[in-house]
Short mmCIF file of C-alpha atoms and ligand atoms in Angstrom, two decimals:
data_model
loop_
_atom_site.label_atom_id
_atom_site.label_comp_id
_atom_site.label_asym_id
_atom_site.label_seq_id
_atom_site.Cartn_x
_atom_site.Cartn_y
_atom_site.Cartn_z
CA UNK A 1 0.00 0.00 0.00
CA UNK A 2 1.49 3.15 -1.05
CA UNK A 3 1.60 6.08 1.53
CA UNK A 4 -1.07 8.72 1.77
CA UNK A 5 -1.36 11.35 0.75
CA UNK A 6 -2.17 13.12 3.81
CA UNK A 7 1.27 11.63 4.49
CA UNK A 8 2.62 13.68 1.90
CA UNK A 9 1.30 16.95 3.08
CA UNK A 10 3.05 16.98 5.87
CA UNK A 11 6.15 17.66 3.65
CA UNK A 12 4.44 19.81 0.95
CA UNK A 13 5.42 23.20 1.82
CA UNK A 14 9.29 22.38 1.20
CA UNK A 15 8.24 20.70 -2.47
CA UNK A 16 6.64 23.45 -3.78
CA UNK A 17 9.98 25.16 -3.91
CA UNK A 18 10.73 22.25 -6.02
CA UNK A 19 13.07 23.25 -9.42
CA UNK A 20 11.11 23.29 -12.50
CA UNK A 21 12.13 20.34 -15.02
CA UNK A 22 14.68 18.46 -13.45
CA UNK A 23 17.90 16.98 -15.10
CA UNK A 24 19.53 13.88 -14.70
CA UNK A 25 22.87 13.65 -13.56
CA UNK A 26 25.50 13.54 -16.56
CA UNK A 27 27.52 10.91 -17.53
CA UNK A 28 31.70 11.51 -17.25
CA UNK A 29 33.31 11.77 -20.67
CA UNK A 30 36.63 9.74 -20.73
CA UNK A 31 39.60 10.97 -22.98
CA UNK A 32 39.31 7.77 -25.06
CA UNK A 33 36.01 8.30 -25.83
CA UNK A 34 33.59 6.43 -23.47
CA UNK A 35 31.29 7.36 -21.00
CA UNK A 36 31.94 6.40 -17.75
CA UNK A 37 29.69 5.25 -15.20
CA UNK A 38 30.61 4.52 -11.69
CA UNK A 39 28.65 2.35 -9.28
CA UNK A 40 29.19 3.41 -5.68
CA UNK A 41 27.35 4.18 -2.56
CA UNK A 42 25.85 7.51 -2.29
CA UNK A 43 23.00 9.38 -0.37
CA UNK A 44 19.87 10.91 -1.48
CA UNK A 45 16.60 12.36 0.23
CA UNK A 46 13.83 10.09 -1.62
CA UNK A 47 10.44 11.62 0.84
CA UNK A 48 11.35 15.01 0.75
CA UNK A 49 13.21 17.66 -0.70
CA UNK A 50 14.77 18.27 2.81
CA UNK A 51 14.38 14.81 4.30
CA UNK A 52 16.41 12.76 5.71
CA UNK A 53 19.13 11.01 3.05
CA UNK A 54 18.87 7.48 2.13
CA UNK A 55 22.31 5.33 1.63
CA UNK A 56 22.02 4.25 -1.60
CA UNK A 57 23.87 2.42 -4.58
CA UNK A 58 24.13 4.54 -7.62
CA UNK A 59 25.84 5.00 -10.79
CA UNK A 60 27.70 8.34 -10.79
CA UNK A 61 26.10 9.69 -7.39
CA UNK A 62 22.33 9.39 -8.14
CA UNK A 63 19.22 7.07 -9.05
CA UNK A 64 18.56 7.58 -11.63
CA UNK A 65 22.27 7.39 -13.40
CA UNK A 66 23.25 9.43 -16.09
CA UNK A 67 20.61 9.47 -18.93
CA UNK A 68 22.21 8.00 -21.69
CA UNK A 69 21.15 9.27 -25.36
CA UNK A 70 22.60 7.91 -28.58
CA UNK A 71 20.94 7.52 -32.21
CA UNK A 72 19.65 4.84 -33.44
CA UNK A 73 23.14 2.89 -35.08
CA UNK A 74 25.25 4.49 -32.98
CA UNK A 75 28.09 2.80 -30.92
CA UNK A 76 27.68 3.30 -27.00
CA UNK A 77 30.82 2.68 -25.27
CA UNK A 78 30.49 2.74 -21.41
CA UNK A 79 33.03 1.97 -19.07
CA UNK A 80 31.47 0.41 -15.75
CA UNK A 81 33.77 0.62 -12.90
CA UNK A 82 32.77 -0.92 -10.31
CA UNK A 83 33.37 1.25 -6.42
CA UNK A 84 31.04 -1.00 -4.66
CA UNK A 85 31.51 -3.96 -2.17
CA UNK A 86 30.36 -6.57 -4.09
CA UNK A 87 30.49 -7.79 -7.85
CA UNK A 88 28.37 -6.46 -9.98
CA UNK A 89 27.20 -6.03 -14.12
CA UNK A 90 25.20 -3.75 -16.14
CA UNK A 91 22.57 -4.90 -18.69
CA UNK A 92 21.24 -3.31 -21.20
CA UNK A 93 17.67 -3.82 -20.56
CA UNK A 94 15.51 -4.11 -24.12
CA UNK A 95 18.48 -3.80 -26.55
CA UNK A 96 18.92 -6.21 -29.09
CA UNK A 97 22.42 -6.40 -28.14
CA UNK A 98 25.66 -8.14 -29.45
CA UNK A 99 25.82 -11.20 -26.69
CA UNK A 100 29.15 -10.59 -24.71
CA UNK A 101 27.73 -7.10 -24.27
CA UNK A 102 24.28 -8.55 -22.49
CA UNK A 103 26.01 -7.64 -19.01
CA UNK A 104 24.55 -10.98 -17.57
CA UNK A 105 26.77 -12.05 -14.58
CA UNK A 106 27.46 -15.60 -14.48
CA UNK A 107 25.85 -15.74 -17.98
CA UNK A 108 27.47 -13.47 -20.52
CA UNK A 109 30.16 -12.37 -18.39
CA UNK A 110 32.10 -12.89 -15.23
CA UNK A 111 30.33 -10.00 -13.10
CA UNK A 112 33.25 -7.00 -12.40
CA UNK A 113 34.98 -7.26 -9.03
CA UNK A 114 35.20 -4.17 -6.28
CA UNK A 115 37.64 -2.16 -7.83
CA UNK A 116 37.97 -2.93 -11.17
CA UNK A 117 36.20 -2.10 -14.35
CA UNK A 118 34.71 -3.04 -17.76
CA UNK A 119 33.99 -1.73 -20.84
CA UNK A 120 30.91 -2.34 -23.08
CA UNK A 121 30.94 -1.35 -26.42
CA UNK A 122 27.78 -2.22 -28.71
CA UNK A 123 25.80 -0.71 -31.13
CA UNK A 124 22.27 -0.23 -30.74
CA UNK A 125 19.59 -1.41 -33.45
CA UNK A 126 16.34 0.08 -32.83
CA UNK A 127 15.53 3.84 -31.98
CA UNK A 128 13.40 4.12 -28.09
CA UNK A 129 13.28 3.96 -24.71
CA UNK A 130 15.38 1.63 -22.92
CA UNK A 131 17.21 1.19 -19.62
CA UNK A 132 19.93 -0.02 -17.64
CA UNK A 133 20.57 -1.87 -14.95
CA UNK A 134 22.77 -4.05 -12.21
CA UNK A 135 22.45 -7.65 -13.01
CA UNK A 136 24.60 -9.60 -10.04
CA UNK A 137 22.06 -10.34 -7.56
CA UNK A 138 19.50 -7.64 -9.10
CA UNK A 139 17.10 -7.83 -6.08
CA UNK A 140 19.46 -5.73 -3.78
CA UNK A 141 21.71 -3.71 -6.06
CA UNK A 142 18.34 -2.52 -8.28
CA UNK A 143 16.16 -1.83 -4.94
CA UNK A 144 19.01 0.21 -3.60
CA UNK A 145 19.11 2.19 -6.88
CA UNK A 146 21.55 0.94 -9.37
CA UNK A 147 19.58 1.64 -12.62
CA UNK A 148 19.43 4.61 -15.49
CA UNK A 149 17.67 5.80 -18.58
CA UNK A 150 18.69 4.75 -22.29
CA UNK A 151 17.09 6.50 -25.11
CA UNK A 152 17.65 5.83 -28.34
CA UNK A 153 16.82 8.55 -31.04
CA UNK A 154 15.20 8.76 -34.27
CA UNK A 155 17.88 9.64 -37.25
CA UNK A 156 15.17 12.48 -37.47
CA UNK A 157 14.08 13.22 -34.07
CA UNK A 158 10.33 14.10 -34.27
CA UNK A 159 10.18 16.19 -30.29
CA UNK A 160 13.03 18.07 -29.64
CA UNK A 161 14.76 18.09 -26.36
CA UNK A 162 12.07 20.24 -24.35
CA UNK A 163 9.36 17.97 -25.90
CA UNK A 164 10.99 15.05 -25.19
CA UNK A 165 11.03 13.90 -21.46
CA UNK A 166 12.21 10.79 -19.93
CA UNK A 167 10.34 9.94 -16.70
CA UNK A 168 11.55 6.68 -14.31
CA UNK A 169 9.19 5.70 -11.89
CA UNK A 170 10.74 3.70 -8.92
CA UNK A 171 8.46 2.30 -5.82
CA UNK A 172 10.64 2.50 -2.44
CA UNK A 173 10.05 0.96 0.40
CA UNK A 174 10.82 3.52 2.90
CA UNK A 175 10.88 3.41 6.95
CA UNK A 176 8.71 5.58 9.42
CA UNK A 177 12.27 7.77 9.58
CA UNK A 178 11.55 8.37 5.52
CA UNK A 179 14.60 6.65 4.33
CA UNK A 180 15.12 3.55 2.71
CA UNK A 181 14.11 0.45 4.46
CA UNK A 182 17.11 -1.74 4.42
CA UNK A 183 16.19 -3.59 7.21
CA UNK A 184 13.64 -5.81 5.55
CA UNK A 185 15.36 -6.86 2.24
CA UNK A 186 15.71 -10.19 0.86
CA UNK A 187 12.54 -11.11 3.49
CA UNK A 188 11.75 -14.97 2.06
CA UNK A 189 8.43 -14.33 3.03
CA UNK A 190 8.28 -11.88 0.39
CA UNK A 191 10.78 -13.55 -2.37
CA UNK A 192 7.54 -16.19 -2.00
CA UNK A 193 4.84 -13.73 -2.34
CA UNK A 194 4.53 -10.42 -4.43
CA UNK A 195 8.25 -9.30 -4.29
CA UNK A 196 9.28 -6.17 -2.38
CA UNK A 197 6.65 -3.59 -2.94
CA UNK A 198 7.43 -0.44 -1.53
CA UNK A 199 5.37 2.39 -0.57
CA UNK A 200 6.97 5.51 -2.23
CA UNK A 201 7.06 6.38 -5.38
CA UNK A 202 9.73 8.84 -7.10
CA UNK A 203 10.44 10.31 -10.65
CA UNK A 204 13.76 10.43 -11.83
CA UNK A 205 14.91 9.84 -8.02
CA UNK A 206 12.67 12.60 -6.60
CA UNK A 207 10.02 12.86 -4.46
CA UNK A 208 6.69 14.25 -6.72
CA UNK A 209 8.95 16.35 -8.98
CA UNK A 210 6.87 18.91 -10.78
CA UNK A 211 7.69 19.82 -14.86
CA UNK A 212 6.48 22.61 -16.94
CA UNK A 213 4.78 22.35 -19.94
CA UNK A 214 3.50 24.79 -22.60
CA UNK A 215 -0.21 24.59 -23.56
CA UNK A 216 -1.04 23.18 -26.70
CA UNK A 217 2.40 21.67 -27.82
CA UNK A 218 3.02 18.16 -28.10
CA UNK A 219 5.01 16.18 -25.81
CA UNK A 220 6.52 12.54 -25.42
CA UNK A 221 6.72 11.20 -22.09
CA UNK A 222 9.27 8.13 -22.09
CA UNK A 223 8.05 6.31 -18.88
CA UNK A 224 10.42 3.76 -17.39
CA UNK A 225 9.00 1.58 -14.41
CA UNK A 226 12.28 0.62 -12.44
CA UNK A 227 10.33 -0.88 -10.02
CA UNK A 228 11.62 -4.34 -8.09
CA UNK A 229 8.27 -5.53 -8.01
CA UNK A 230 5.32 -2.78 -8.52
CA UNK A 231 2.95 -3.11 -11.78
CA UNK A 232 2.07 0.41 -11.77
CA UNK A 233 -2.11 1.39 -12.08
CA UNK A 234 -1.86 4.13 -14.41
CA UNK A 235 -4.90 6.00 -16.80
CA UNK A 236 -3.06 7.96 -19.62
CA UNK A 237 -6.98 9.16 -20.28
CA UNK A 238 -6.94 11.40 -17.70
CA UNK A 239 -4.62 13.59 -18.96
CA UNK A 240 -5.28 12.66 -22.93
CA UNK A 241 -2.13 10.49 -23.30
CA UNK A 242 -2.24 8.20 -26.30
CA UNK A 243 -0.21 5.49 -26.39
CA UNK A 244 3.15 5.43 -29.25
CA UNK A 245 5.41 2.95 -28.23
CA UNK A 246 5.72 -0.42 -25.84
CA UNK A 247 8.79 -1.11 -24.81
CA UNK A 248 11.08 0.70 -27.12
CA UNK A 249 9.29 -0.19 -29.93
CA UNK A 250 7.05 2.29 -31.52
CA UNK A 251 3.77 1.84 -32.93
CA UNK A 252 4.29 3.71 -35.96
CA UNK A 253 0.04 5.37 -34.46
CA UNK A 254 -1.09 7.18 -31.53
CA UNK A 255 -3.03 4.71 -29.29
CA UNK A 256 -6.11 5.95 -27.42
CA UNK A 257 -6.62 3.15 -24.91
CA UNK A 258 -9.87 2.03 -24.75
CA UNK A 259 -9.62 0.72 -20.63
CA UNK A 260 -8.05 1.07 -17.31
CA UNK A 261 -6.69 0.82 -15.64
CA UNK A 262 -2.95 0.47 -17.76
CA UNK A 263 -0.50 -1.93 -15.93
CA UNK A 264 3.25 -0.69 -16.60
CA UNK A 265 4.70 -4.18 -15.09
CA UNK A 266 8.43 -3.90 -13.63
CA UNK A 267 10.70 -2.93 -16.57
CA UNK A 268 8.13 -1.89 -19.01
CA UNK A 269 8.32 0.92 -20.91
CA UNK A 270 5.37 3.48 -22.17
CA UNK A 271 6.01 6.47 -24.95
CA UNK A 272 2.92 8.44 -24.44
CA UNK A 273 1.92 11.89 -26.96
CA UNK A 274 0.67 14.67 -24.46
CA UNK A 275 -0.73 17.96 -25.78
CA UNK A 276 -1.96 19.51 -22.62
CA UNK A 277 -4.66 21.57 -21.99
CA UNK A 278 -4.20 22.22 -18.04
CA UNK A 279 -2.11 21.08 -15.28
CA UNK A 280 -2.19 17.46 -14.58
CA UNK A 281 -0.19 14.29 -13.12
CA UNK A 282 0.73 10.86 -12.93
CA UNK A 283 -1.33 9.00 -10.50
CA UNK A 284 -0.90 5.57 -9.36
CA UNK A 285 -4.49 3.67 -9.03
CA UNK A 286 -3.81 0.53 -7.01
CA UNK A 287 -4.66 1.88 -3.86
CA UNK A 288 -8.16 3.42 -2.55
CA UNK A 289 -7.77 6.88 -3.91
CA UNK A 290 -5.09 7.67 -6.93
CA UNK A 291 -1.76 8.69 -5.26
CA UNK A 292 -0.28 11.44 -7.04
CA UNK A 293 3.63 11.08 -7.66
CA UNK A 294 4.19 13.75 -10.47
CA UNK A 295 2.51 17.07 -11.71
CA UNK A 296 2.56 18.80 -14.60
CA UNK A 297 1.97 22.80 -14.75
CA UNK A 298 0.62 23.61 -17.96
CA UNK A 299 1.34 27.37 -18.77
CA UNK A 300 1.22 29.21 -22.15
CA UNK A 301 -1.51 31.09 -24.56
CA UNK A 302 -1.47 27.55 -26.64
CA UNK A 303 -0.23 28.32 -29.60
CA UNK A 304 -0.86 24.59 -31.16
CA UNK A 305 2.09 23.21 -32.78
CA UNK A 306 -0.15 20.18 -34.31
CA UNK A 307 0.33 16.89 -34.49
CA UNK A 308 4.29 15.90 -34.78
CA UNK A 309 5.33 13.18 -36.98
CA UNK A 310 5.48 9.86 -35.02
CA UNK A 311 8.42 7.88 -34.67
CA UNK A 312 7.97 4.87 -36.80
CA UNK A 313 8.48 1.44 -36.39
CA UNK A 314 12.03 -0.59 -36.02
CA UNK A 315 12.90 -3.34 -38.76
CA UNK A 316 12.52 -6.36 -36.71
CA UNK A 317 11.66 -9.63 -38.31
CA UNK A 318 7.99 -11.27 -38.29
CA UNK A 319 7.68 -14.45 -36.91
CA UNK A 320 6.77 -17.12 -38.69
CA UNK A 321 3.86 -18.59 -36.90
CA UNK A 322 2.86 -21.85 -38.98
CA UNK A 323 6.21 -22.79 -38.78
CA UNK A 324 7.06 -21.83 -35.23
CA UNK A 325 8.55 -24.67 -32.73
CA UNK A 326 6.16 -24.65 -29.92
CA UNK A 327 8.36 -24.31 -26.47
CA UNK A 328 6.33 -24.86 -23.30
CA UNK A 329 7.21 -23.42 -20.08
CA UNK A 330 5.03 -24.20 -16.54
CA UNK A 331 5.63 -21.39 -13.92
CA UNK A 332 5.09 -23.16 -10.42
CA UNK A 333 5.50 -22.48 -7.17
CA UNK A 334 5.26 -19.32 -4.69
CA UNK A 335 2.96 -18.98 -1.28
CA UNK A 336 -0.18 -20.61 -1.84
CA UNK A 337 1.40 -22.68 -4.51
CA UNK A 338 2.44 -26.21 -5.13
CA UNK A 339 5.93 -25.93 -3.83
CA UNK A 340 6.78 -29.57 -4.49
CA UNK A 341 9.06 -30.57 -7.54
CA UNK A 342 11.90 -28.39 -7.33
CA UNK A 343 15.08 -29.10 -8.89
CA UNK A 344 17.98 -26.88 -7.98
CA UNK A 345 21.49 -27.57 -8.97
CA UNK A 346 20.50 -30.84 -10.03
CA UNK A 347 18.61 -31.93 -6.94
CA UNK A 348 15.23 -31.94 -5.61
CA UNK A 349 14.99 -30.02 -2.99
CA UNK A 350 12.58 -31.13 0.11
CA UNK A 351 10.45 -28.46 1.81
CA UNK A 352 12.86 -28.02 4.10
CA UNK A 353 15.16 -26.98 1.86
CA UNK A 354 13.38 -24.18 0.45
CA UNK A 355 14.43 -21.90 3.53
CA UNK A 356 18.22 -23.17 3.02
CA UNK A 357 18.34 -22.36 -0.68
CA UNK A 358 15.48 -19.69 -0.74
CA UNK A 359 14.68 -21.21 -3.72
CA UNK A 360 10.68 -21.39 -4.15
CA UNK A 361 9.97 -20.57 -7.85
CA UNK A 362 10.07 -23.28 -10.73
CA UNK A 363 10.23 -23.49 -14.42
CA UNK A 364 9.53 -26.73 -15.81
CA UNK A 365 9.77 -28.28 -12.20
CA UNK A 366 13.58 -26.48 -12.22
CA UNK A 367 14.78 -23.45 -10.02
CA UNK A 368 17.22 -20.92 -11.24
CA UNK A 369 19.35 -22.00 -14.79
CA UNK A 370 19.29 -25.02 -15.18
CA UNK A 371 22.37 -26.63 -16.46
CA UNK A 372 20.02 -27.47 -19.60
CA UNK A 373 18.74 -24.41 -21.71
CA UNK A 374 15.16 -24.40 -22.22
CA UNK A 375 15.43 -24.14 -25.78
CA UNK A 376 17.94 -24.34 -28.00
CA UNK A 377 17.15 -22.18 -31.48
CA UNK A 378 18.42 -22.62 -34.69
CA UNK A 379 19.32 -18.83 -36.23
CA UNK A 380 16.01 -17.17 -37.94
CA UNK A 381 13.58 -20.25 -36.02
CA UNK A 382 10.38 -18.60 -34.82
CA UNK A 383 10.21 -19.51 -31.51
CA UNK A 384 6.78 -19.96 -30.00
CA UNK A 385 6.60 -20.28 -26.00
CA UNK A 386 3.60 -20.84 -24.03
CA UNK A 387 3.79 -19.77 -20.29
CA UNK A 388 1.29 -21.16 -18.09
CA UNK A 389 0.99 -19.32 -14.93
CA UNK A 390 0.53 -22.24 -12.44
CA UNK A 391 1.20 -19.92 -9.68
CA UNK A 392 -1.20 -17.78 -7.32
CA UNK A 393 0.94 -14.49 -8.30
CA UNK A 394 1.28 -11.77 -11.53
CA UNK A 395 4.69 -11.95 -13.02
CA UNK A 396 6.82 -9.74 -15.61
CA UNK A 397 8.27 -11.89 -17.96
CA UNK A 398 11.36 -10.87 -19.46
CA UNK A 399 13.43 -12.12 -22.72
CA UNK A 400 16.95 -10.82 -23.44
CA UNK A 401 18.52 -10.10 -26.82
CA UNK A 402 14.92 -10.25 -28.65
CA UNK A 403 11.60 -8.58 -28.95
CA UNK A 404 8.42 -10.65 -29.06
CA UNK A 405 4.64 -10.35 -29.93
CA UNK A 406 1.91 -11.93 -27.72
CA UNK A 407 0.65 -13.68 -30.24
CA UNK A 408 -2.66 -15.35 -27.62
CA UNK A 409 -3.64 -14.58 -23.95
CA UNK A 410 -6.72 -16.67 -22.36
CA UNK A 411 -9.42 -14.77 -20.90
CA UNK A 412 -8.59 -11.84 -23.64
CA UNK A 413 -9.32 -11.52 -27.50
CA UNK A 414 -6.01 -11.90 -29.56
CA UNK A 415 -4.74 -8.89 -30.53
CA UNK A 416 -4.88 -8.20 -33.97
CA UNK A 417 -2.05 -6.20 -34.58
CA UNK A 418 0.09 -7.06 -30.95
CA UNK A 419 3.23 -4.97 -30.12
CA UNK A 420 6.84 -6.08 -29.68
CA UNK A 421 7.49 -6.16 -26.60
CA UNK A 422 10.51 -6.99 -24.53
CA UNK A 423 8.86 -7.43 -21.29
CA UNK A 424 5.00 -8.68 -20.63
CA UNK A 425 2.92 -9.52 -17.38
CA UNK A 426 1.11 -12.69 -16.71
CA UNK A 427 -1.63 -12.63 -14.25
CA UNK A 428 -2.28 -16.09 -12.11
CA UNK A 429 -4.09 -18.95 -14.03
CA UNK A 430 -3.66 -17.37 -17.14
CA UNK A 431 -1.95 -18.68 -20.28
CA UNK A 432 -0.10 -16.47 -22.62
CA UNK A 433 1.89 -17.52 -26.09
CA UNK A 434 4.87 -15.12 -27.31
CA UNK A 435 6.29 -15.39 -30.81
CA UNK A 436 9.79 -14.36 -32.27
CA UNK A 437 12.60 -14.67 -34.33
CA UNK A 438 15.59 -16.69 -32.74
CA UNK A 439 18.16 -14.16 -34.62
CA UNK A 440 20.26 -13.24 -31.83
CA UNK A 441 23.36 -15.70 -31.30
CA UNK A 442 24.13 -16.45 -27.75
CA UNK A 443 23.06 -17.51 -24.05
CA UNK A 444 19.89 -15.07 -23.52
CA UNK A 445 18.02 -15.15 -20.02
CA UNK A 446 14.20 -15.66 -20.02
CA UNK A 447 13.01 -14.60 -16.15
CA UNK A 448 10.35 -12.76 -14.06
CA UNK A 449 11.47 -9.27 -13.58
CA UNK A 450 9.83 -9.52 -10.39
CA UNK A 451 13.42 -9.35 -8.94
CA UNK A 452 12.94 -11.10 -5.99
CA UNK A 453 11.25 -13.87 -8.11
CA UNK A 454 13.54 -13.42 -10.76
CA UNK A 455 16.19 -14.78 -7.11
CA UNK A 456 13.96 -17.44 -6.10
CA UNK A 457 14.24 -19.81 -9.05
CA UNK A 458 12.13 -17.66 -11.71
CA UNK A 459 15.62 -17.52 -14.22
CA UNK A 460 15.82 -19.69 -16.96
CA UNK A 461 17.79 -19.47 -20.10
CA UNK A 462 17.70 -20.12 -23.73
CA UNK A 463 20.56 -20.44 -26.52
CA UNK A 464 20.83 -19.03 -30.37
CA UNK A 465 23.23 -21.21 -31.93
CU1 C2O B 501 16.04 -5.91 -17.09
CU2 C2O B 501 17.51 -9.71 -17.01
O1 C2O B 501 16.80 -7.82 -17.00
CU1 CU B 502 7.44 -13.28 -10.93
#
């Protein structure tokens, strides 16, 4: 349960001196040429302006890191070094990304040690919003606030700057002392149940930023949900968004959705087209009255600037459907579950053993990367997997290196024309099929992005060869 509002208040007076559109923190420009991003502990006041400071884990001193911004084909060449206790990677979350450059640890690379450093150089395929983040034990070093913004422009970029804003959502769980609950992570209780939901939400690492907007003009709002855990309750309606791309990917249209509430699971992505008429904000709808995390003051005589030129579609290739190898995969497992059948590192584990190994998740009866991939893909198969949610819990599904279209969902009418996607929930009991092309050579993870699932056995993998 998010915090109140009237819990809010009680700090309002210092936000309203709150900066108009805030900046992220820039990246540090090495002499040879790459960015550099440094992982580290910092602090940082996530309930109020004047709070009290969190300890976090951040890449160059803040959460979010550095917004990074190429063009679509361009090289990004980041040097990660690494100024935290513990071993730790960066993924490029959504990119469909040369393999060794995946920043899987214990997958695609041996994660970086305190200390040293590494250097990924890729280029990046498709034009959109993406994100970064740790991946070495992603539960801890993404809750305490090791992630950052990726956008990828247009060779023709249709909003400029002003127009163009990147917004990451992150839920916090913070104590009754506002700062971040430490205390409570990697609870089994809740690596079994929902994940860690917090019960504070920021935008680009601050507590209800406000941004000004001029009436009348067209925006894009890139939102990034760098949640653990939290499926955002959002209604672009209220505010006339319309939807233009999932996940990256654009639509190529302006979406008016025809429902509500939208879920933005953990690591989606939303590019929404604004052209506001009067002040307005994000609100979360999960709890019993919206809580407001963002606002908008909408100023200006509204001079229209009409309707911008949408970002079109990336080349990606089309499944093939009536040729697709069918892949099944049986999530299990979780409080209120059938916790029996787990294999982990080639054993069964006994009830008892769930506490020892906190491993309470399953894929096809096995926890956490199996020494088996779950499919092995010729380059250029379609792929077809089915995912039947056996569990009594929502998950976030995530696929690295490719995008995918839900090609079938029980309970809802097929989609006609489905997005690519990179990420996609599945609620309990329900069934859903995803289709793409196996182009991408390599070991590729397939998990929840629930991250605490994602710990407790919810990781499988799949290999392109
Ligand atoms: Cu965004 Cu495997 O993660
Ligand atoms: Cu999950």
């Amino acid at each position: 349960m998010l915090w109140t509002r009237r819990h809010f208040i009680k700090s309002a007076s210092a936000l309203t001196l709150s900066a108009a559109t805030p900046a992220f923190v820039r990246p540090v420009l090495a002499e040879d040429g790459f960015l550099e991003i440094t992982a580290g502990p910092s602090r940082q006041r996530l309930y109020q302006e004047e709070g009290a400071l969190s300890d976090l884990w951040t890449y160059n001193g803040f959460a979010p890191g550095p917004e990074i911004r190429v063009t679509r084909g361009e090289r990004v060449r980041v040097r990660f070094v690494n100024n935290l206790e513990e071993p730790s990677s960066i993924h490029w979350h959504g990119i469909r990304i040369d393999n060794a450059m995946d920043g899987v640890s214990g997958l695609t690379q041996e994660a970086v040690p305190p200390g040293a450093s590494f250097d990924y150089d890729f280029t990046v395929p498709d034009a959109g919003t993406y994100w970064y983040h740790a991946h070495n034990k992603s539960w801890n070093q993404v809750a305490r606030g090791l992630y950052g913004p990726l956008i990828v422009d247009e060779e023709e970029a249709a909003f400029d700057r002003e127009h163009d804003l990147t917004l990451v959502a992150d839920d916090w769980r913070l104590s009754e002392d506002e700062t971040l609950d430490t205390a409570s992570m990697g609870s089994l209780m809740e690596w079994a149940h929902a994940g860690r939901l917090g019960n504070w939400l920021t935008v680009n690492g601050l507590p209800h930023p406000k941004f000004s907007l001029k009436k009348g003009e067209a925006y894009r709002l890139r939102l990034v949900n760098a949640s653990n855990a939290r499926i955002l309750e959002l209604d672009p309606n209220r505010f006339g968004g319309r939807i233009i791309a999932y996940d990256g990917q654009a639509l190529g249209r302006a979406e008016t959705l025809t429902y509500a509430p939208f879920l933005l699971g953990p690591a989606q992505r939303v590019d929404l087209i604004v052209v506001p008429e009067s002040d307005f904000a994000l609100e979360e709808l999960s709890g019993d009255s919206p809580f407001e995390f963002a606002t908008f003051k909408v100023s200006g005589n509204g001079t229209a600037s009409g309707e911008p030129v949408l970002p079109a579609p990336n080349a990606i290739p089309e499944p093939d459907l009536p040729n697709a190898r069918r892949v099944r995969l049986d999530m299990t497992g979780g409080a209120m579950g059938n916790l029996e059948n787990i294999t982990y590192q080639g054993r069964k584990l006994a009830r008892e053993d769930f506490r020892k190994t906190r491993q309470v998740w399953a894929f096809n009866g096995v926890a956490n990367l199996g020494d088996d991939p779950l499919f092995a893909a010729k380059p250029g198969e379609t792929i077809l997997i089915e995912v039947l949610n056996n569990t009594s819990w929502a998950h976030a599904m995530h696929v690295h290196g490719h995008h995918f279209k839900v090609v079938k969902r029980s309970g809802a009418q097929a989609d006609a024309d489905p997005p690519w996607r990179d990420t996609f929930l599945i609620g309990s009991g329900q069934t859903v099929e995803i289709a793409s092309v196996a182009d991408n050579s390599g070991k590729w993870l397939f998990h929840c992005h629930m991250l605490e699932h994602a710990a407790a056995g919810m990781t499988s993998w799949f290999e392109v060869a």
